[in-house]
């Protein structure tokens, strides 16, 4: 997606495909709650890093790109595309297909001219700066757009003093927990490759979908003649968005307080 402002420049866009995975099926059927997310937007999350002292920008970009290839070998549905099929008896079905030549995840190398890490951090308690949306690919895309867009798009943006890694993750493939599982696995792979270690994921993904007994067995048929009948694009009015920073100590105190008040152990997912 082209930049809306001259702030962020795209240097290069890569298509990242994994090596062949003999265990990966050709088709990946969606469950009923997956299908319910077709009109929702992609999950967008990002992380901000200062430059490490011993790596160049070129080494960082190449290291992240090559480790993403390995991550996609394990998280293979992210390299596919959504497909819609028409049933003979009427209605349509949606599934993910893998193995299309030239298809895969998207990896974007970009530069934010004149923007510093401090400019991002200064937004604490303030309205989000307009340039922040340009750090994320596929902004405003809905999950059904995964028929033509990548199901995963990563943008690594160079800043003055660091980088911002923004990810757009199709919500049909997984939820927020699934997203962070993928991101942590990608980080684990990057660390292994940086020191020449064999990649052994501490938490391999599970791709099996659960379907409810005799109801909702795959493929799930939607009672519509075309996607235009069930894909809705929400256009919200102008909204003000703000960023708040929480230290790990503050989050620990909040979790402890919530546990005391409800008498249960809870988890915080950011």
Short mmCIF file of C-alpha atoms in Angstrom, two decimals:
data_model
loop_
_atom_site.label_atom_id
_atom_site.label_comp_id
_atom_site.label_asym_id
_atom_site.label_seq_id
_atom_site.Cartn_x
_atom_site.Cartn_y
_atom_site.Cartn_z
CA UNK A 1 0.00 0.00 0.00
CA UNK A 2 1.56 3.36 -0.97
CA UNK A 3 2.37 5.92 1.69
CA UNK A 4 -0.29 8.57 2.31
CA UNK A 5 2.34 11.13 3.31
CA UNK A 6 5.94 11.73 2.24
CA UNK A 7 7.14 10.73 5.72
CA UNK A 8 7.71 7.02 5.05
CA UNK A 9 9.47 5.74 1.93
CA UNK A 10 9.41 2.13 0.79
CA UNK A 11 12.91 0.91 -0.07
CA UNK A 12 12.02 -2.61 -1.19
CA UNK A 13 9.17 -5.08 -0.92
CA UNK A 14 9.91 -8.81 -0.75
CA UNK A 15 7.64 -11.81 -1.20
CA UNK A 16 8.68 -14.34 1.41
CA UNK A 17 7.81 -17.99 0.82
CA UNK A 18 8.81 -20.93 3.04
CA UNK A 19 10.68 -24.01 1.92
CA UNK A 20 8.34 -26.94 1.11
CA UNK A 21 6.66 -28.46 4.15
CA UNK A 22 5.58 -32.07 3.46
CA UNK A 23 3.16 -31.94 6.40
CA UNK A 24 1.33 -28.86 5.14
CA UNK A 25 -2.06 -29.60 3.53
CA UNK A 26 -3.01 -27.92 0.28
CA UNK A 27 -6.21 -26.57 1.81
CA UNK A 28 -6.87 -25.20 5.26
CA UNK A 29 -10.56 -25.14 6.19
CA UNK A 30 -11.99 -22.33 8.28
CA UNK A 31 -14.11 -22.93 11.38
CA UNK A 32 -17.36 -21.10 12.11
CA UNK A 33 -15.62 -18.47 14.26
CA UNK A 34 -12.95 -17.97 11.59
CA UNK A 35 -15.64 -17.25 9.01
CA UNK A 36 -17.26 -14.77 11.42
CA UNK A 37 -14.10 -12.61 11.22
CA UNK A 38 -14.15 -12.09 7.44
CA UNK A 39 -15.39 -8.48 7.73
CA UNK A 40 -13.08 -7.53 10.62
CA UNK A 41 -9.79 -5.73 10.11
CA UNK A 42 -6.35 -7.31 10.19
CA UNK A 43 -4.63 -7.45 13.58
CA UNK A 44 -2.00 -4.69 13.70
CA UNK A 45 0.78 -4.83 16.30
CA UNK A 46 4.22 -3.28 16.35
CA UNK A 47 7.43 -3.24 18.37
CA UNK A 48 10.04 -0.48 18.67
CA UNK A 49 13.75 -1.29 19.01
CA UNK A 50 16.94 0.72 19.39
CA UNK A 51 19.70 -0.25 16.97
CA UNK A 52 22.00 -2.97 18.33
CA UNK A 53 25.60 -1.76 18.41
CA UNK A 54 27.04 -4.70 16.48
CA UNK A 55 24.67 -4.96 13.48
CA UNK A 56 24.18 -2.80 10.40
CA UNK A 57 20.73 -2.00 9.01
CA UNK A 58 21.43 -4.31 6.07
CA UNK A 59 22.25 -7.18 8.44
CA UNK A 60 19.08 -6.55 10.46
CA UNK A 61 16.87 -6.52 7.36
CA UNK A 62 18.43 -9.66 5.87
CA UNK A 63 18.37 -11.48 9.21
CA UNK A 64 14.68 -10.74 9.78
CA UNK A 65 13.73 -11.61 6.20
CA UNK A 66 15.57 -14.94 6.16
CA UNK A 67 14.28 -15.95 9.60
CA UNK A 68 10.74 -15.11 8.45
CA UNK A 69 11.14 -17.76 5.74
CA UNK A 70 11.88 -20.32 8.44
CA UNK A 71 9.00 -19.09 10.61
CA UNK A 72 6.59 -19.55 7.71
CA UNK A 73 7.73 -23.16 7.35
CA UNK A 74 6.19 -23.77 10.80
CA UNK A 75 3.28 -21.30 10.48
CA UNK A 76 2.52 -22.35 6.90
CA UNK A 77 -1.10 -21.06 6.64
CA UNK A 78 0.29 -17.50 6.78
CA UNK A 79 1.90 -18.01 3.38
CA UNK A 80 -1.41 -18.84 1.68
CA UNK A 81 -4.38 -16.91 0.36
CA UNK A 82 -8.11 -17.04 1.05
CA UNK A 83 -10.16 -18.70 -1.64
CA UNK A 84 -13.92 -18.63 -2.23
CA UNK A 85 -15.64 -21.59 -3.89
CA UNK A 86 -19.23 -21.82 -5.14
CA UNK A 87 -21.18 -24.89 -4.09
CA UNK A 88 -23.17 -26.84 -6.66
CA UNK A 89 -26.27 -26.70 -4.46
CA UNK A 90 -25.87 -22.96 -3.82
CA UNK A 91 -23.90 -20.88 -1.36
CA UNK A 92 -20.16 -20.33 -1.04
CA UNK A 93 -17.32 -21.69 1.07
CA UNK A 94 -14.08 -20.02 2.16
CA UNK A 95 -10.76 -21.69 2.87
CA UNK A 96 -7.03 -20.98 2.84
CA UNK A 97 -4.95 -22.43 0.03
CA UNK A 98 -1.17 -22.85 0.12
CA UNK A 99 1.35 -23.53 -2.58
CA UNK A 100 0.57 -20.88 -5.17
CA UNK A 101 3.69 -19.84 -7.03
CA UNK A 102 4.65 -16.24 -6.23
CA UNK A 103 2.32 -16.11 -3.21
CA UNK A 104 3.53 -15.81 0.32
CA UNK A 105 3.95 -13.30 3.11
CA UNK A 106 5.03 -9.72 2.44
CA UNK A 107 8.16 -8.14 3.90
CA UNK A 108 8.59 -4.38 3.44
CA UNK A 109 11.77 -2.41 4.12
CA UNK A 110 10.94 1.28 4.64
CA UNK A 111 12.56 4.46 5.92
CA UNK A 112 10.88 7.19 7.99
CA UNK A 113 12.69 10.39 7.07
CA UNK A 114 13.52 12.57 10.04
CA UNK A 115 11.57 10.53 12.62
CA UNK A 116 13.37 9.53 15.81
CA UNK A 117 12.62 6.89 18.44
CA UNK A 118 11.95 9.81 20.79
CA UNK A 119 9.20 11.07 18.43
CA UNK A 120 7.36 7.77 18.83
CA UNK A 121 7.89 7.60 22.58
CA UNK A 122 6.74 11.23 23.01
CA UNK A 123 3.19 10.16 22.15
CA UNK A 124 2.69 8.82 25.72
CA UNK A 125 -0.67 10.17 26.86
CA UNK A 126 -1.02 12.20 23.66
CA UNK A 127 -2.93 11.77 20.41
CA UNK A 128 -1.19 9.35 18.08
CA UNK A 129 1.02 11.08 15.52
CA UNK A 130 -0.24 10.68 11.96
CA UNK A 131 3.00 9.04 10.82
CA UNK A 132 2.44 6.05 13.10
CA UNK A 133 -0.21 4.52 10.82
CA UNK A 134 2.36 4.49 8.03
CA UNK A 135 4.44 2.03 10.05
CA UNK A 136 1.80 -0.65 9.45
CA UNK A 137 1.02 -2.36 6.12
CA UNK A 138 -2.50 -3.19 4.92
CA UNK A 139 -4.12 -0.47 7.01
CA UNK A 140 -7.96 -0.60 6.78
CA UNK A 141 -7.90 -3.95 4.93
CA UNK A 142 -10.52 -6.45 6.10
CA UNK A 143 -9.71 -10.12 6.50
CA UNK A 144 -11.60 -11.09 3.35
CA UNK A 145 -9.05 -9.04 1.42
CA UNK A 146 -6.72 -11.98 2.10
CA UNK A 147 -8.07 -13.34 -1.19
CA UNK A 148 -5.70 -10.94 -2.96
CA UNK A 149 -3.51 -9.52 -0.18
CA UNK A 150 -0.97 -11.45 1.89
CA UNK A 151 -2.32 -13.01 5.08
CA UNK A 152 0.79 -11.69 6.83
CA UNK A 153 2.58 -8.45 6.00
CA UNK A 154 5.59 -7.15 7.93
CA UNK A 155 7.05 -3.66 7.59
CA UNK A 156 10.47 -2.86 9.06
CA UNK A 157 10.84 0.92 9.16
CA UNK A 158 14.17 2.61 9.77
CA UNK A 159 14.06 5.47 12.25
CA UNK A 160 16.78 7.73 13.59
CA UNK A 161 18.24 5.56 16.33
CA UNK A 162 16.22 2.41 15.79
CA UNK A 163 13.61 0.42 13.87
CA UNK A 164 9.89 -0.19 14.13
CA UNK A 165 8.54 -3.62 13.19
CA UNK A 166 4.86 -3.39 12.26
CA UNK A 167 2.82 -6.50 11.45
CA UNK A 168 -0.57 -6.96 9.82
CA UNK A 169 -1.92 -10.45 10.65
CA UNK A 170 -5.11 -11.78 9.11
CA UNK A 171 -7.60 -12.35 11.94
CA UNK A 172 -9.15 -15.34 10.13
CA UNK A 173 -5.89 -17.25 10.65
CA UNK A 174 -5.64 -16.58 14.38
CA UNK A 175 -6.38 -14.29 17.31
CA UNK A 176 -4.13 -12.02 19.37
CA UNK A 177 -2.64 -14.95 21.28
CA UNK A 178 -1.86 -16.68 17.97
CA UNK A 179 -0.25 -13.50 16.69
CA UNK A 180 2.14 -13.23 19.66
CA UNK A 181 2.86 -16.95 19.44
CA UNK A 182 3.99 -16.40 15.86
CA UNK A 183 5.95 -13.25 16.70
CA UNK A 184 7.77 -14.93 19.62
CA UNK A 185 8.57 -17.95 17.45
CA UNK A 186 9.95 -15.64 14.76
CA UNK A 187 12.12 -13.96 17.38
CA UNK A 188 13.30 -17.35 18.64
CA UNK A 189 14.24 -18.41 15.11
CA UNK A 190 16.07 -15.12 14.52
CA UNK A 191 18.13 -15.62 17.67
CA UNK A 192 19.00 -19.22 16.73
CA UNK A 193 20.10 -18.24 13.22
CA UNK A 194 22.18 -15.32 14.55
CA UNK A 195 24.36 -17.68 16.60
CA UNK A 196 24.33 -20.59 14.13
CA UNK A 197 22.12 -22.88 16.22
CA UNK A 198 19.63 -25.36 14.81
CA UNK A 199 16.05 -24.09 15.03
CA UNK A 200 13.99 -26.00 17.59
CA UNK A 201 10.84 -24.13 18.53
CA UNK A 202 10.01 -24.29 22.21
CA UNK A 203 6.27 -24.07 21.36
CA UNK A 204 5.45 -25.43 17.89
CA UNK A 205 2.11 -24.21 16.51
CA UNK A 206 -1.00 -26.38 16.34
CA UNK A 207 -2.99 -25.78 13.15
CA UNK A 208 -5.88 -28.18 13.70
CA UNK A 209 -9.27 -26.44 13.69
CA UNK A 210 -12.06 -27.63 15.98
CA UNK A 211 -15.46 -28.17 14.42
CA UNK A 212 -18.57 -28.74 16.52
CA UNK A 213 -19.67 -32.36 16.17
CA UNK A 214 -22.11 -32.90 13.33
CA UNK A 215 -22.69 -29.14 13.03
CA UNK A 216 -20.29 -27.01 11.11
CA UNK A 217 -18.18 -29.78 9.62
CA UNK A 218 -15.79 -28.44 6.98
CA UNK A 219 -16.18 -26.91 4.55
CA UNK A 220 -18.69 -24.50 6.10
CA UNK A 221 -21.20 -23.30 3.52
CA UNK A 222 -22.37 -19.70 3.69
CA UNK A 223 -25.92 -19.09 2.37
CA UNK A 224 -24.92 -16.27 0.00
CA UNK A 225 -24.55 -16.02 -3.74
CA UNK A 226 -21.37 -13.87 -3.60
CA UNK A 227 -18.94 -12.30 -1.10
CA UNK A 228 -20.58 -8.91 -1.73
CA UNK A 229 -23.56 -10.24 0.23
CA UNK A 230 -21.66 -10.92 3.46
CA UNK A 231 -18.48 -8.80 3.46
CA UNK A 232 -19.08 -5.47 5.22
CA UNK A 233 -16.55 -2.64 5.29
CA UNK A 234 -16.91 -0.47 8.35
CA UNK A 235 -16.10 3.22 7.87
CA UNK A 236 -15.87 4.79 11.33
CA UNK A 237 -16.17 8.53 11.88
CA UNK A 238 -12.95 10.41 12.70
CA UNK A 239 -11.58 9.03 15.95
CA UNK A 240 -8.95 10.28 18.35
CA UNK A 241 -6.43 7.63 19.34
CA UNK A 242 -3.97 7.90 22.20
CA UNK A 243 -0.93 5.91 23.28
CA UNK A 244 -0.13 5.02 26.88
CA UNK A 245 3.13 3.48 28.09
CA UNK A 246 3.12 0.91 30.90
CA UNK A 247 6.31 -0.38 32.46
CA UNK A 248 6.67 -4.08 33.28
CA UNK A 249 6.49 -3.13 36.97
CA UNK A 250 3.19 -1.30 36.46
CA UNK A 251 1.71 -4.26 34.57
CA UNK A 252 2.79 -6.63 37.35
CA UNK A 253 1.07 -4.42 39.95
CA UNK A 254 -2.12 -4.24 37.87
CA UNK A 255 -2.19 -8.01 37.45
CA UNK A 256 -1.58 -8.58 41.17
CA UNK A 257 -4.37 -6.15 42.09
CA UNK A 258 -6.81 -7.80 39.66
CA UNK A 259 -5.95 -11.24 41.02
CA UNK A 260 -6.57 -10.07 44.59
CA UNK A 261 -9.92 -8.50 43.72
CA UNK A 262 -11.32 -11.40 41.69
CA UNK A 263 -9.67 -14.20 43.64
CA UNK A 264 -8.40 -15.86 40.47
CA UNK A 265 -5.20 -15.94 38.44
CA UNK A 266 -5.53 -13.98 35.21
CA UNK A 267 -3.28 -13.22 32.27
CA UNK A 268 -2.66 -9.91 30.56
CA UNK A 269 -2.55 -9.92 26.75
CA UNK A 270 -1.40 -6.64 25.22
#
